[in-house]
Every structure is written in structure tokens, then in C-alpha cells.
Amino acid sequence: MKMHKELNIKNLVLKNAKVWNGKSFEDRNEVAFEQGKGLATEEFDCNGALVMPALFGLGVDFMEPLRDDVYTFADGLDALHRGGFCGALYESAANPIDDADKLSAMKFRVNSPDLEYNFANRFDIKFLGAYSKGFGSDSLAEMMELAEDDSVAGFGDGGEAIPSTRFIRLAMEYGKMTGKRFFFQPMDKSLRKHGCVHEGAYSDMLGMKGIPRIAETIAAHTVLEMARFLQVPVHFKQVTCGETLDLVREARKKGIDVTCDVGLYHLLLDDSCLETLDSAYHILPPIRSAADREALWKGIEDGTVNAISMNHTPVLGQDTEVNFEDSVPGALSLEIALPAIWKELSARVGEARAIELLSLAPAKLVGAKPAFDGNQKMSNIVILDPNKPHEVSKKDFAGHVSNSPLLGKILPSSILATFVSGVWTKL
């Protein structure tokens, strides 16, 4: 099978583009991206659109193999392609990578030649190994064995609430020998309980079970104290409130190696959306108040936040078409993240910081090659028209699921095309 024909590998010539040069977008009448001799050449008039480094996604789950009825690697790689991503950090709640055999199986599937969207290992996929067997609290995973593979960026919790302080100590003491970073979604299990939304005015008004901010901050404080005691680097996934960012700021002053990200939808939404009772807004960790949303933006602006997470979690339609509290949490994001966030993000922090948060910093955090390092020309790009509105529809999403709170909404920008590892696609 000649996959390169199906994948549309071409040389590319862009005209009338604003091309990222590492500091700003500069007007270019023409810019070429050559992939090799004998290939067809595509010419594309950008009409002043932005040509920027491809993105790198944190927090992605493609569900396969255990839940391939929901989503597959082929769907996920297609989603990366549509959204202008050149790589991602993969962690699946349903498929913990807790030994070398599972890692090998996962790598084989991601790099399988029968996956149209991964010809010649097009995407740089890194993995989070599990620090415990099955993301449980009974036994530790084979972290030393997993760490021998360069594709393992660190060890994670699969989005599970922290089981116990003692178990976290055991895991971090053992994992310290690998030199890898631990990735936590800080959440106290007993305080979260059966909560599904932010504990606040809207949860009280609607009679929904809430998750208080202290469920996050208490867990974050515990992890930071353990990191200080054991001298282990840690990362907080999808921070939702300003109090946690304050803990991060103070921890860094003490010399603790801690990084953090915030979720796409936590920057775009606040808990007033719960008034609709639409299960599309059922996202964990929960979307919090307008004040929390602004605190996250402040963390973006002052540099406390290292990166923006996609938290890409597919859910079957039948699992969303029920009462809010009975629905399965999760939202798709990869295909629409850039046009959804770019306008506000670049306006608040500038274009350079926006590209850092979406592309360069996430890649650096997990040891992946950035799409632009300042010393060489971009090879993986996404073309964005920042002023062309786009209405989100089901056809924008890969696979057969479309669970997103932005479905049917108008985004301020549009992705015109992507060019990743020589594969050109107009959208």
C-alpha cells in the first residue's frame, strides 16, 4: 500500500502569509516547505492568514484498546491532524501503562502502519506511565522498567483522586530513582466524593453535588509537601482555581520543582453554563466560577502556568444524552482548540506567549522536539485565519463522537490548513 499517496505528502508553497519568525508574524509574499524531489507541489494563497508552529497537546485520551467502541487511535491521530498538532502526551484512564508489555503494545498500536494518519510515525507521541497498577492503591507499577523507554515522559494518576498520602510517598520514593516527573490531577478523594460540578452558587441553586476548591488545594498541598521532602519534580494537570496557583507560586520560592497547566475549557467557560443543565458541560475537574476563571488567566499572564492542556476525552453520545449527574464527564477539544482560544489568548498575553503555551512549552515539558526552536525553519505548521468565524459542527470532529460544549457555537477564528510531516490538508 502506497500510504504517501493517500496521505497527500507534497512540497508546499505558501503565498501572502504572515509567518512566525520566533518573535512575531512577518509578511511573506512566498515561503516554501520542501519534502523531497519527485513530489507534487501544492500552492496555497493564505490571504494574510497566520502561519505558526504546530501545537503539542497535553492531556489526550484515545480510549483504545479497552474502549475502542468509543474512540480509537486512528480517530485520535485524525483529531491531532485536524487541529494542527504535531504531537501529544498520551494518558488513558481506561488503559493504564503500568508495565513494559503494555507500553510496547501501546507504542505498536500508535505507530502501526495501518493507521492512515500516522504514516512514518508522523506524530511525536509521548506517554505517561502509571505510578500504580491499574491506577489503584494496592501496588506500584514497574516504573524503573518503564523509565528505560524514552517515550515515557513521566508517571501519572490517570485522573484518579489521590488514594492516600502513604501510597503517594511510596510511589514517589520509588519513582525518584528514574528522574522522571510525576503528573497529578490534584483532587482529594473524600472531598470529591460523588461531586460533578463546582461547589458554589450555581450548584446550590440547581441542587447538584459540588466539588469544593479545597478538594484540589488540600491534595495539591500534600503533593507539594511530598515533593519538597523527597526532592521529586511534579506537575499539576488542569488546575482549576487561583488558590492552587498560589500554592505553586509559594512552592517555587522554596525551590520545589513544580510545573502546572490549565485546561482549555476552564479558560473559556465558568460555572454559569450549568444553568442550561447541558451535560456537555460535565467536565472533570469541574468548570469553576468566573472569579476562578479570571485567576487562571492571571496565572497565564504572570507566568505561573506553564502550558494549556487539551483534556481531550471522548464520550459516547448515549452517555451524554441523560441527566447531567448521570452523564459521563469529558469533552473533545483537539480539533477546535486553536480557533477557540487564540483570539483571547493572544490579546491577553501576546502572540509569542500564546505560541509558547500551546506549542513550545508543552513539548519541552515532556521532552518532545518543539515545532520551532528558533534555529531552524518550521517543518510542522498550522494556518489560522484569526478573523474568520467558524461554526462548530459534528463534521469538525474525528470519529463518531462529538461531545463538546462548543458544538453549535461560533468560534472567532478558523483553521484553514495543516502541514505536519509533509502531509498537507485543507480544512
Short mmCIF file of C-alpha atoms in Angstrom, two decimals:
data_model
loop_
_atom_site.label_atom_id
_atom_site.label_comp_id
_atom_site.label_asym_id
_atom_site.label_seq_id
_atom_site.Cartn_x
_atom_site.Cartn_y
_atom_site.Cartn_z
CA MET A 1 0.00 0.00 0.00
CA LYS A 2 1.46 3.36 -1.02
CA MET A 3 0.39 5.29 2.04
CA HIS A 4 2.16 8.52 0.96
CA LYS A 5 -0.35 8.99 -1.87
CA GLU A 6 -3.30 8.55 0.45
CA LEU A 7 -1.71 10.90 2.93
CA ASN A 8 -1.16 13.64 0.37
CA ILE A 9 2.56 14.19 1.05
CA LYS A 10 3.67 17.19 -1.00
CA ASN A 11 6.03 20.07 -1.27
CA LEU A 12 4.27 23.26 -0.27
CA VAL A 13 4.46 26.89 -1.35
CA LEU A 14 2.51 29.43 0.67
CA LYS A 15 1.74 32.88 -0.71
CA ASN A 16 0.66 36.09 1.03
CA ALA A 17 1.23 34.70 4.51
CA LYS A 18 2.11 36.10 7.93
CA VAL A 19 4.83 33.67 9.03
CA TRP A 20 6.07 33.21 12.59
CA ASN A 21 9.78 34.05 12.92
CA GLY A 22 10.22 33.29 16.62
CA LYS A 23 9.25 36.75 17.82
CA SER A 24 6.39 37.94 15.63
CA PHE A 25 4.47 37.27 12.45
CA GLU A 26 6.15 38.79 9.41
CA ASP A 27 4.59 39.34 6.00
CA ARG A 28 5.95 36.98 3.37
CA ASN A 29 5.00 37.02 -0.30
CA GLU A 30 6.11 33.42 -0.60
CA VAL A 31 7.53 30.69 1.64
CA ALA A 32 8.39 27.12 0.61
CA PHE A 33 8.32 23.86 2.57
CA GLU A 34 10.18 21.16 0.69
CA GLN A 35 9.71 17.47 1.48
CA GLY A 36 11.70 15.85 -1.31
CA LYS A 37 12.32 15.52 -5.02
CA GLY A 38 9.70 14.00 -7.26
CA LEU A 39 6.77 15.06 -5.10
CA ALA A 40 3.95 17.25 -6.34
CA THR A 41 3.95 20.89 -5.22
CA GLU A 42 0.90 22.50 -3.68
CA GLU A 43 0.46 26.27 -3.83
CA PHE A 44 -1.84 27.94 -1.34
CA ASP A 45 -2.79 31.60 -1.00
CA CYS A 46 -3.07 32.39 2.70
CA ASN A 47 -4.64 35.82 2.09
CA GLY A 48 -2.85 37.20 5.14
CA ALA A 49 -3.56 34.25 7.46
CA LEU A 50 -1.15 33.30 10.25
CA VAL A 51 1.38 30.51 9.68
CA MET A 52 2.52 29.24 13.09
CA PRO A 53 4.26 26.21 14.62
CA ALA A 54 2.07 23.15 15.03
CA LEU A 55 0.72 22.62 18.54
CA PHE A 56 1.55 19.98 21.15
CA GLY A 57 -1.32 18.52 23.16
CA LEU A 58 -1.27 17.73 26.85
CA GLY A 59 -3.99 15.58 28.38
CA VAL A 60 -5.20 13.40 25.50
CA ASP A 61 -7.00 10.06 25.76
CA PHE A 62 -7.96 8.00 22.70
CA MET A 63 -9.62 5.21 24.78
CA GLU A 64 -8.29 2.26 22.74
CA PRO A 65 -7.96 -0.67 23.34
CA LEU A 66 -10.35 -1.13 26.27
CA ARG A 67 -12.93 1.37 24.98
CA ASP A 68 -12.39 1.29 21.23
CA ASP A 69 -16.18 1.33 20.93
CA VAL A 70 -15.91 5.00 21.91
CA TYR A 71 -12.75 6.12 20.13
CA THR A 72 -9.61 4.72 18.53
CA PHE A 73 -6.03 5.73 17.88
CA ALA A 74 -6.98 6.36 14.27
CA ASP A 75 -9.67 8.80 15.47
CA GLY A 76 -7.25 10.49 17.86
CA LEU A 77 -4.48 10.91 15.32
CA ASP A 78 -7.02 12.28 12.87
CA ALA A 79 -8.11 14.77 15.55
CA LEU A 80 -4.49 15.84 16.10
CA HIS A 81 -4.13 16.35 12.36
CA ARG A 82 -7.30 18.41 12.02
CA GLY A 83 -6.37 20.62 14.96
CA GLY A 84 -2.84 21.34 13.78
CA PHE A 85 -0.96 19.26 16.36
CA CYS A 86 2.39 17.56 15.71
CA GLY A 87 2.41 15.53 18.93
CA ALA A 88 0.78 14.85 22.26
CA LEU A 89 1.19 13.46 25.76
CA TYR A 90 -0.99 10.36 26.00
CA GLU A 91 -2.56 9.10 29.21
CA SER A 92 -5.64 6.89 29.15
CA ALA A 93 -7.79 6.47 32.25
CA ALA A 94 -9.13 3.20 30.83
CA ASN A 95 -5.74 1.84 29.75
CA PRO A 96 -3.06 2.32 32.42
CA ILE A 97 0.50 1.79 31.17
CA ASP A 98 1.85 0.04 34.25
CA ASP A 99 4.40 -2.37 32.76
CA ALA A 100 6.71 -2.67 29.77
CA ASP A 101 4.42 -5.05 27.87
CA LYS A 102 1.55 -2.57 27.93
CA LEU A 103 3.84 0.21 26.83
CA SER A 104 5.11 -1.89 23.91
CA ALA A 105 1.55 -2.72 22.89
CA MET A 106 0.53 0.93 23.05
CA LYS A 107 3.54 2.07 21.01
CA PHE A 108 2.93 -0.62 18.42
CA ARG A 109 -0.67 0.50 18.03
CA VAL A 110 0.16 4.20 17.79
CA ASN A 111 2.89 3.56 15.21
CA SER A 112 1.05 0.85 13.31
CA PRO A 113 1.42 1.25 9.53
CA ASP A 114 -2.28 0.50 9.05
CA LEU A 115 -3.17 3.79 10.71
CA GLU A 116 -3.58 6.23 7.83
CA TYR A 117 -2.86 9.26 9.97
CA ASN A 118 0.45 8.02 11.35
CA PHE A 119 2.45 7.19 8.25
CA ALA A 120 6.19 7.12 9.05
CA ASN A 121 5.49 7.99 12.72
CA ARG A 122 4.22 11.42 11.78
CA PHE A 123 3.23 12.44 15.30
CA ASP A 124 5.55 12.71 18.29
CA ILE A 125 3.56 10.79 20.89
CA LYS A 126 4.85 10.66 24.45
CA PHE A 127 3.29 8.53 27.18
CA LEU A 128 2.61 8.88 30.87
CA GLY A 129 3.30 5.64 32.65
CA ALA A 130 1.08 4.77 35.59
CA TYR A 131 2.72 5.00 39.00
CA SER A 132 0.43 2.26 40.34
CA LYS A 133 -1.06 -0.94 38.98
CA GLY A 134 -4.36 -0.11 37.29
CA PHE A 135 -4.27 3.43 38.76
CA GLY A 136 -5.16 1.80 42.07
CA SER A 137 -3.62 1.98 45.53
CA ASP A 138 -2.59 -1.63 46.14
CA SER A 139 0.72 -1.98 44.33
CA LEU A 140 3.26 0.11 42.46
CA ALA A 141 3.78 -0.04 38.71
CA GLU A 142 7.07 -1.11 37.12
CA MET A 143 8.35 2.45 36.97
CA MET A 144 12.03 1.61 36.66
CA GLU A 145 11.33 -0.63 33.68
CA LEU A 146 9.04 1.92 32.03
CA ALA A 147 11.55 4.75 32.51
CA GLU A 148 14.08 2.97 30.31
CA ASP A 149 11.97 3.92 27.29
CA ASP A 150 12.47 7.49 26.05
CA SER A 151 8.81 7.72 25.03
CA VAL A 152 7.79 7.74 28.72
CA ALA A 153 7.71 11.37 29.83
CA GLY A 154 6.81 10.69 33.44
CA PHE A 155 4.28 9.00 35.68
CA GLY A 156 0.63 9.89 36.14
CA ASP A 157 -2.53 9.12 38.06
CA GLY A 158 -4.96 8.61 35.16
CA GLY A 159 -7.07 11.44 36.54
CA GLU A 160 -7.84 9.42 39.66
CA ALA A 161 -8.08 11.16 43.00
CA ILE A 162 -5.04 10.77 45.24
CA PRO A 163 -5.56 7.46 47.10
CA SER A 164 -3.59 8.07 50.31
CA THR A 165 -0.64 10.09 51.49
CA ARG A 166 1.31 6.97 52.40
CA PHE A 167 0.86 5.42 48.97
CA ILE A 168 1.93 8.64 47.25
CA ARG A 169 5.08 8.64 49.38
CA LEU A 170 5.87 5.05 48.38
CA ALA A 171 5.28 5.83 44.69
CA MET A 172 7.37 8.98 44.67
CA GLU A 173 10.21 7.39 46.65
CA TYR A 174 10.41 4.55 44.14
CA GLY A 175 9.87 6.79 41.12
CA LYS A 176 12.53 9.24 42.26
CA MET A 177 15.19 6.78 41.09
CA THR A 178 14.01 7.25 37.49
CA GLY A 179 14.48 11.02 37.48
CA LYS A 180 11.07 11.39 35.84
CA ARG A 181 8.40 13.94 36.73
CA PHE A 182 5.15 12.92 38.45
CA PHE A 183 1.92 14.26 36.93
CA PHE A 184 -1.04 14.73 39.29
CA GLN A 185 -4.57 15.98 38.84
CA PRO A 186 -4.87 17.23 42.43
CA MET A 187 -8.12 16.01 43.94
CA ASP A 188 -8.89 14.78 47.46
CA LYS A 189 -10.90 11.58 47.12
CA SER A 190 -13.09 12.03 50.19
CA LEU A 191 -13.89 15.67 49.44
CA ARG A 192 -14.69 14.97 45.81
CA LYS A 193 -16.95 12.04 46.73
CA HIS A 194 -19.81 12.00 44.18
CA GLY A 195 -19.47 15.64 43.15
CA CYS A 196 -19.73 16.53 39.49
CA VAL A 197 -19.66 20.36 39.37
CA HIS A 198 -18.04 23.27 41.16
CA GLU A 199 -19.39 23.77 44.68
CA GLY A 200 -20.80 27.27 44.61
CA ALA A 201 -23.87 29.38 43.95
CA TYR A 202 -24.94 27.51 40.82
CA SER A 203 -24.56 24.04 42.33
CA ASP A 204 -26.62 25.19 45.32
CA MET A 205 -29.29 26.71 43.11
CA LEU A 206 -29.55 23.61 40.91
CA GLY A 207 -29.24 21.08 43.70
CA MET A 208 -26.15 19.40 42.20
CA LYS A 209 -23.41 17.68 44.17
CA GLY A 210 -20.44 20.02 44.23
CA ILE A 211 -16.67 19.62 44.42
CA PRO A 212 -15.17 22.35 46.64
CA ARG A 213 -11.97 24.18 45.82
CA ILE A 214 -10.34 22.66 48.90
CA ALA A 215 -10.62 19.22 47.29
CA GLU A 216 -7.97 20.50 44.90
CA THR A 217 -5.91 22.66 47.22
CA ILE A 218 -5.57 20.09 50.01
CA ALA A 219 -4.40 17.47 47.52
CA ALA A 220 -2.03 19.96 45.89
CA HIS A 221 -0.56 20.92 49.27
CA THR A 222 0.00 17.24 50.10
CA VAL A 223 1.80 16.61 46.81
CA LEU A 224 3.95 19.72 47.18
CA GLU A 225 4.98 18.78 50.71
CA MET A 226 5.91 15.30 49.50
CA ALA A 227 7.82 16.78 46.56
CA ARG A 228 9.73 19.06 48.95
CA PHE A 229 10.51 16.21 51.34
CA LEU A 230 11.58 13.72 48.64
CA GLN A 231 13.03 16.22 46.12
CA VAL A 232 10.90 14.87 43.28
CA PRO A 233 9.70 17.04 40.34
CA VAL A 234 5.92 17.25 40.00
CA HIS A 235 3.37 18.64 37.56
CA PHE A 236 -0.24 19.60 38.24
CA LYS A 237 -2.69 18.80 35.44
CA GLN A 238 -5.68 21.04 34.74
CA VAL A 239 -5.53 23.36 37.73
CA THR A 240 -8.93 25.00 38.26
CA CYS A 241 -8.57 27.67 40.95
CA GLY A 242 -6.35 30.56 41.95
CA GLU A 243 -5.62 29.12 45.40
CA THR A 244 -3.77 26.20 43.80
CA LEU A 245 -1.74 28.60 41.68
CA ASP A 246 -0.84 30.48 44.87
CA LEU A 247 0.48 27.20 46.29
CA VAL A 248 2.56 26.71 43.14
CA ARG A 249 3.99 30.21 43.42
CA GLU A 250 4.98 29.70 47.05
CA ALA A 251 6.42 26.25 46.34
CA ARG A 252 8.70 27.64 43.64
CA LYS A 253 10.01 30.22 46.09
CA LYS A 254 11.02 27.30 48.32
CA GLY A 255 12.89 25.65 45.48
CA ILE A 256 10.34 22.93 44.73
CA ASP A 257 10.40 21.82 41.09
CA VAL A 258 6.72 22.16 40.18
CA THR A 259 5.09 22.91 36.85
CA CYS A 260 1.38 23.17 36.01
CA ASP A 261 -1.13 23.55 33.23
CA VAL A 262 -4.72 24.72 32.97
CA GLY A 263 -7.47 23.24 30.83
CA LEU A 264 -8.77 24.82 27.64
CA TYR A 265 -12.39 24.86 28.79
CA HIS A 266 -11.50 26.24 32.22
CA LEU A 267 -10.19 29.32 30.44
CA LEU A 268 -13.18 29.63 28.13
CA LEU A 269 -16.09 28.90 30.49
CA ASP A 270 -17.35 29.45 34.02
CA ASP A 271 -20.00 27.65 36.04
CA SER A 272 -22.82 29.91 34.89
CA CYS A 273 -23.03 27.46 31.98
CA LEU A 274 -24.62 24.97 34.39
CA GLU A 275 -27.91 26.88 34.16
CA THR A 276 -28.51 25.13 30.83
CA LEU A 277 -28.29 21.69 32.51
CA ASP A 278 -26.50 20.59 29.36
CA SER A 279 -24.31 17.54 30.08
CA ALA A 280 -21.79 18.83 27.52
CA TYR A 281 -20.52 20.99 30.38
CA HIS A 282 -19.87 17.93 32.56
CA ILE A 283 -16.09 18.13 32.64
CA LEU A 284 -13.69 16.95 35.34
CA PRO A 285 -12.02 18.62 37.06
CA PRO A 286 -15.08 20.89 37.17
CA ILE A 287 -15.51 24.23 35.47
CA ARG A 288 -15.42 26.73 38.31
CA SER A 289 -16.61 30.28 38.94
CA ALA A 290 -15.97 33.42 36.92
CA ALA A 291 -13.53 34.52 39.64
CA ASP A 292 -11.63 31.25 39.31
CA ARG A 293 -11.53 31.61 35.54
CA GLU A 294 -10.01 35.07 35.89
CA ALA A 295 -7.48 33.76 38.41
CA LEU A 296 -6.37 31.16 35.87
CA TRP A 297 -5.94 33.89 33.26
CA LYS A 298 -3.83 35.83 35.77
CA GLY A 299 -1.66 32.73 36.18
CA ILE A 300 -1.28 32.59 32.40
CA GLU A 301 -0.30 36.26 32.30
CA ASP A 302 2.23 36.22 35.14
CA GLY A 303 3.94 33.01 34.02
CA THR A 304 2.78 30.74 36.84
CA VAL A 305 1.02 28.48 34.32
CA ASN A 306 3.44 26.60 32.08
CA ALA A 307 1.06 25.32 29.42
CA ILE A 308 -2.55 24.90 28.31
CA SER A 309 -3.97 21.38 28.46
CA MET A 310 -6.45 19.97 25.95
CA ASN A 311 -8.04 17.43 28.34
CA HIS A 312 -9.36 15.65 25.22
CA THR A 313 -11.79 12.98 26.48
CA PRO A 314 -14.22 11.27 24.07
CA VAL A 315 -17.65 10.18 25.36
CA LEU A 316 -20.36 8.19 23.60
CA GLY A 317 -23.49 10.13 22.68
CA GLN A 318 -25.69 7.76 24.66
CA ASP A 319 -23.65 8.55 27.78
CA THR A 320 -24.25 12.29 27.41
CA GLU A 321 -27.94 12.19 26.50
CA VAL A 322 -29.02 11.64 30.10
CA ASN A 323 -29.42 13.77 33.23
CA PHE A 324 -26.34 15.87 33.95
CA GLU A 325 -25.35 14.00 37.12
CA ASP A 326 -25.79 10.61 35.41
CA SER A 327 -23.71 11.55 32.37
CA VAL A 328 -20.12 10.52 31.72
CA PRO A 329 -17.77 13.52 32.04
CA GLY A 330 -15.47 14.58 29.24
CA ALA A 331 -15.10 16.83 26.21
CA LEU A 332 -13.34 16.79 22.85
CA SER A 333 -11.00 19.67 22.18
CA LEU A 334 -8.14 18.92 19.78
CA GLU A 335 -9.93 19.85 16.56
CA ILE A 336 -11.22 23.21 17.79
CA ALA A 337 -8.79 24.33 20.50
CA LEU A 338 -6.73 26.78 18.45
CA PRO A 339 -9.61 28.73 16.84
CA ALA A 340 -11.46 28.74 20.16
CA ILE A 341 -8.66 30.18 22.32
CA TRP A 342 -6.29 32.09 20.01
CA LYS A 343 -8.07 35.44 19.87
CA GLU A 344 -8.45 35.92 23.63
CA LEU A 345 -5.15 34.28 24.47
CA SER A 346 -3.05 36.36 22.08
CA ALA A 347 -4.89 39.53 23.12
CA ARG A 348 -4.15 38.91 26.80
CA VAL A 349 -0.54 37.70 26.67
CA GLY A 350 0.72 38.43 23.17
CA GLU A 351 1.42 36.14 20.25
CA ALA A 352 4.80 34.84 21.46
CA ARG A 353 3.45 33.75 24.85
CA ALA A 354 0.37 32.23 23.19
CA ILE A 355 2.54 30.05 20.93
CA GLU A 356 4.69 29.11 23.90
CA LEU A 357 1.65 27.94 25.90
CA LEU A 358 0.09 25.93 23.07
CA SER A 359 3.13 24.58 21.24
CA LEU A 360 6.64 25.08 22.58
CA ALA A 361 6.22 24.73 26.36
CA PRO A 362 4.06 21.57 26.31
CA ALA A 363 6.60 19.86 24.04
CA LYS A 364 9.53 20.94 26.19
CA LEU A 365 7.75 19.79 29.37
CA VAL A 366 7.61 16.18 28.14
CA GLY A 367 10.92 16.07 26.28
CA ALA A 368 9.47 16.28 22.77
CA LYS A 369 11.03 18.18 19.90
CA PRO A 370 9.36 21.61 19.57
CA ALA A 371 7.82 22.59 16.24
CA PHE A 372 10.02 25.72 16.26
CA ASP A 373 13.24 26.11 18.23
CA GLY A 374 14.45 29.43 16.88
CA ASN A 375 17.37 27.95 14.94
CA GLN A 376 15.62 26.19 12.12
CA LYS A 377 12.68 26.72 9.81
CA MET A 378 9.32 25.36 10.85
CA SER A 379 8.53 21.97 9.33
CA ASN A 380 5.17 21.38 11.02
CA ILE A 381 2.68 24.21 10.73
CA VAL A 382 -0.94 25.20 11.16
CA ILE A 383 -2.53 28.04 9.18
CA LEU A 384 -5.07 30.10 11.10
CA ASP A 385 -7.29 32.93 9.92
CA PRO A 386 -7.81 34.82 13.20
CA ASN A 387 -10.68 36.89 11.82
CA LYS A 388 -12.75 34.24 10.04
CA PRO A 389 -15.57 32.94 12.28
CA HIS A 390 -16.34 29.24 12.28
CA GLU A 391 -19.47 27.45 13.47
CA VAL A 392 -18.60 24.18 15.19
CA SER A 393 -20.47 21.20 13.76
CA LYS A 394 -20.27 17.43 14.20
CA LYS A 395 -18.29 17.08 10.98
CA ASP A 396 -15.41 19.01 12.59
CA PHE A 397 -14.68 16.07 14.89
CA ALA A 398 -12.87 12.84 14.16
CA GLY A 399 -14.54 9.53 14.91
CA HIS A 400 -18.23 9.12 15.61
CA VAL A 401 -18.49 11.17 18.82
CA SER A 402 -18.85 14.93 19.11
CA ASN A 403 -19.08 15.69 22.83
CA SER A 404 -18.04 19.32 23.15
CA PRO A 405 -19.61 22.29 24.91
CA LEU A 406 -18.71 24.34 21.82
CA LEU A 407 -20.80 22.26 19.44
CA GLY A 408 -23.08 24.68 17.56
CA LYS A 409 -21.17 27.71 18.85
CA ILE A 410 -19.40 30.32 16.70
CA LEU A 411 -15.63 30.44 17.15
CA PRO A 412 -13.82 33.72 16.38
CA SER A 413 -11.16 32.08 14.17
CA SER A 414 -10.76 29.26 11.65
CA ILE A 415 -8.04 26.74 10.81
CA LEU A 416 -7.52 26.89 7.04
CA ALA A 417 -4.99 24.08 6.66
CA THR A 418 -2.36 21.98 8.40
CA PHE A 419 1.02 20.68 7.23
CA VAL A 420 2.52 18.03 9.50
CA SER A 421 5.45 15.83 8.40
CA GLY A 422 4.79 16.69 4.80
CA VAL A 423 1.10 15.87 4.84
CA TRP A 424 -0.96 18.80 3.53
CA THR A 425 -4.66 19.10 4.35
CA LYS A 426 -7.05 21.96 3.64
CA LEU A 427 -9.96 22.17 6.06
#
